[in-house]
Short mmCIF file of C-alpha atoms in Angstrom, two decimals:
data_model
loop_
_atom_site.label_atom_id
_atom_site.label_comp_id
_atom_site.label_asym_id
_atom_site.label_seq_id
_atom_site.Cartn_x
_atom_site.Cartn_y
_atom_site.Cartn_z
CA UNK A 1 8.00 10.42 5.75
CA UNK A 2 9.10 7.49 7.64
CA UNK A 3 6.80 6.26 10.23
CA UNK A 4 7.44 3.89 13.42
CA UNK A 5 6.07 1.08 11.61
CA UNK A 6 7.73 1.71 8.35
CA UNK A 7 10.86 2.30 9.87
CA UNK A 8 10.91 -0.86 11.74
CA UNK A 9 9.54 -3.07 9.58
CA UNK A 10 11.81 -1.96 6.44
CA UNK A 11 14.71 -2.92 8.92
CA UNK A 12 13.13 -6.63 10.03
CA UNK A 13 13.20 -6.78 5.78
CA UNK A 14 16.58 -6.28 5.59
CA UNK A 15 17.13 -9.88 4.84
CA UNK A 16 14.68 -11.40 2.07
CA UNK A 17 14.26 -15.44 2.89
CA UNK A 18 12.67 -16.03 -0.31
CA UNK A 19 15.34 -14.25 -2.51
CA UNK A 20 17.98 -15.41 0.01
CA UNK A 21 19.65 -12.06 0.43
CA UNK A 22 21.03 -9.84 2.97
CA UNK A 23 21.33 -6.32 2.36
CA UNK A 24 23.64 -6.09 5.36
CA UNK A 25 25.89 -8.36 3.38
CA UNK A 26 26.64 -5.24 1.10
CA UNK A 27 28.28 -2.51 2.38
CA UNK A 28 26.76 -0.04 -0.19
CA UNK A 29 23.25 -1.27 -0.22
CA UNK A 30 23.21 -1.12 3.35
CA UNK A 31 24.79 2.81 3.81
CA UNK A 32 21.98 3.45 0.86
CA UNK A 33 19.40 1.78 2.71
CA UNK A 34 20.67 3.69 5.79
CA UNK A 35 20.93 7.30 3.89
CA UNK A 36 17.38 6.84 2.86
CA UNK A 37 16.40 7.05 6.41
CA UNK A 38 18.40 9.41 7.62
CA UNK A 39 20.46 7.24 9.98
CA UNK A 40 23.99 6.57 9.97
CA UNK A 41 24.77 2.78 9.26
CA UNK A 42 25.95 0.51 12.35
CA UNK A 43 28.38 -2.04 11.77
CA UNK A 44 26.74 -4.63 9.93
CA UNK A 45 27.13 -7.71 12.63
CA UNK A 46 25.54 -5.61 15.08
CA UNK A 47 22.74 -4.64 13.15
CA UNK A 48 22.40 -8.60 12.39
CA UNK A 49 22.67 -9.52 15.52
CA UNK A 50 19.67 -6.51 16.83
CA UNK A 51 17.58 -7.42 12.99
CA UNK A 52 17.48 -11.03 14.36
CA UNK A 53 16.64 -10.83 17.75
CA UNK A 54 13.79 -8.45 17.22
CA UNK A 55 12.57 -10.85 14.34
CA UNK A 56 12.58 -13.61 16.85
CA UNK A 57 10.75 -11.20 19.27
CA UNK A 58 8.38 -10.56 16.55
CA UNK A 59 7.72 -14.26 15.47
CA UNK A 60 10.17 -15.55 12.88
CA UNK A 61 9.93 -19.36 14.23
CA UNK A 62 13.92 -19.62 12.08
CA UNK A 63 15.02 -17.99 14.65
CA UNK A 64 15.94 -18.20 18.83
CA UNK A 65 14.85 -15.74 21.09
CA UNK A 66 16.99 -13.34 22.75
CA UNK A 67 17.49 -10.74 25.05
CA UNK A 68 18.86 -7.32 24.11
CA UNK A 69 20.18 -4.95 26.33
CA UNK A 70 20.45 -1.65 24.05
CA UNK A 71 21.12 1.43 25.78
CA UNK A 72 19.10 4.58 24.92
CA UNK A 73 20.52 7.89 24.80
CA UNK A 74 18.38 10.74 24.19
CA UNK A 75 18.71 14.52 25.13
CA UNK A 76 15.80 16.92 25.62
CA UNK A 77 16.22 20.19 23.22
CA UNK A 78 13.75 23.13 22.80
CA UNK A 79 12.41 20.97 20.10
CA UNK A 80 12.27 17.71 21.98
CA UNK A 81 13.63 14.57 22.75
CA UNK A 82 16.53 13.93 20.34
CA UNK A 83 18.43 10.64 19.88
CA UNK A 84 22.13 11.31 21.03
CA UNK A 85 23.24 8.64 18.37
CA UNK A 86 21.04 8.44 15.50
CA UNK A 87 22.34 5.18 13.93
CA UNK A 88 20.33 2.44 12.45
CA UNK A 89 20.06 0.15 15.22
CA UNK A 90 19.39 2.93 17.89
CA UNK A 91 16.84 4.88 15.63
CA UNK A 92 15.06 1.56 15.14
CA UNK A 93 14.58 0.51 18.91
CA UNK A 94 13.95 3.62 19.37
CA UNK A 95 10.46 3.13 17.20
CA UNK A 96 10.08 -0.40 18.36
CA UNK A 97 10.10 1.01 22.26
CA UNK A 98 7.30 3.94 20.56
CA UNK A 99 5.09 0.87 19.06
CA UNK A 100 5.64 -1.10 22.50
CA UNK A 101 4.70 2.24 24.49
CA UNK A 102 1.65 2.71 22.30
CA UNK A 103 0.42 -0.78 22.19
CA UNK A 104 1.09 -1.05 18.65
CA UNK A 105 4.10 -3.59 19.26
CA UNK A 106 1.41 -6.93 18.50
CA UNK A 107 0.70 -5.44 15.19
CA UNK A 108 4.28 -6.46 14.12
CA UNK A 109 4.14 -9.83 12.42
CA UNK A 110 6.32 -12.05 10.30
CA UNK A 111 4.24 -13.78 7.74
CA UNK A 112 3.55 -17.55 8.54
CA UNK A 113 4.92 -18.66 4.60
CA UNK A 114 8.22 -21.34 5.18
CA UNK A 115 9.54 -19.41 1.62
CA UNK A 116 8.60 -16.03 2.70
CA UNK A 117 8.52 -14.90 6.04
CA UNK A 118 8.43 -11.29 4.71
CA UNK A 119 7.51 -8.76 8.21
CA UNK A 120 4.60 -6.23 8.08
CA UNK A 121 2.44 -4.20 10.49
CA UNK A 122 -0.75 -5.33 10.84
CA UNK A 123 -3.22 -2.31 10.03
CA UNK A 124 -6.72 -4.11 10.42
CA UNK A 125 -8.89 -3.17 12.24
CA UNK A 126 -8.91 -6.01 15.06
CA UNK A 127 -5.26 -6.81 14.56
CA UNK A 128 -6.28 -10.56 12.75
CA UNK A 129 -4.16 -10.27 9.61
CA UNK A 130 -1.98 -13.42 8.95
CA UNK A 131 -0.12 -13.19 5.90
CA UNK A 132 2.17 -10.42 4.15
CA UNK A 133 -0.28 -10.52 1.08
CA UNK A 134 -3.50 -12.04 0.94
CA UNK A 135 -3.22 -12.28 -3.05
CA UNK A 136 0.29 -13.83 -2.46
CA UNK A 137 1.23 -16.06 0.71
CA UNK A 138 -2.74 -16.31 1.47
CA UNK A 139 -4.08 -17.74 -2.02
CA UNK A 140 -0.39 -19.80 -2.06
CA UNK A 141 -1.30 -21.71 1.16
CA UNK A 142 -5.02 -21.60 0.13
CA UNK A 143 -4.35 -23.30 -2.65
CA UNK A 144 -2.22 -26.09 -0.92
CA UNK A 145 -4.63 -26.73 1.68
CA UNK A 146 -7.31 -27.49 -1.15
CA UNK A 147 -4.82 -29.85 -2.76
CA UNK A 148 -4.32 -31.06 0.20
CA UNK A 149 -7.92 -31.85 1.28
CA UNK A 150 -8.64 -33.10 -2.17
CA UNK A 151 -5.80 -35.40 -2.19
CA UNK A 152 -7.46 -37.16 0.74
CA UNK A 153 -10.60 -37.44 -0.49
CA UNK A 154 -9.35 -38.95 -3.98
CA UNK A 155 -7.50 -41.50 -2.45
#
């Protein structure tokens, strides 16, 4: 089951800055990645164009904020609220505007690595997680702030 959070963070990963890839750069990976979710797939510069801006909202420093002006459409059924068009970028706001309503929008982060910059949800307990993986990113930049401070002292 895809969650809020899962849903919009696997769509802020869309692009991988360390591997250099795009999945909205091909066609098939992105209707898979799109199929998998139950969402139709949006044209792929639009969902670029929404990806970015809510990665800049969310704290990629690569990128300039912007403001979006994304229509909602829902309609209310004997089930509930449905999405009139249940596409990729619309499904996605659509659980961005949930996280915002519930206050869970802050625990969106990019992680603070220049070579990674990977996007998770912050699921501590007071919100204070910095990096995508501690045993990754963390130890990484760790380890260069020891060489770092040792450099200094040895010279």
């Amino acid at each position: 089951m895809h969650t809020d959070a899962s849903l919009v963070v696997a769509f802020l990963n869309t692009v991988d800055i360390e591997r250099g890839d795009d999945l909205l750069d091909d066609p098939e990976l992105w209707r898979q990645w799109a199929a998998d979710r139950d969402v139709t797939p949006n044209d792929p510069a639009e969902a670029r164009a929404v990806r970015d801006s809510l990665r800049a909202a969310v704290g990629d420093p690569r990128l300039p904020a912007t403001t979006l002006d994304v229509p909602l459409r829902f309609t209310l059924t004997e089930t509930g609220p449905t999405l009139l068009t249940p596409d990729a970028v619309t499904a996605t706001l659509a659980a961005a505007t949930r996280l915002a309503i519930r206050g869970d929008w802050v625990r969106l982060k990019i992680c603070p690595a220049d070579d990674c910059r990977w996007a998770f949800f912050d699921e501590s307990r007071n919100r204070s997680r910095t990096w995508c993986s501690m045993r990754v990113c963390g130890n990484r930049e760790k380890a260069r702030s020891w060489r770092a401070r040792t450099a200094a002292v040895h010279n």
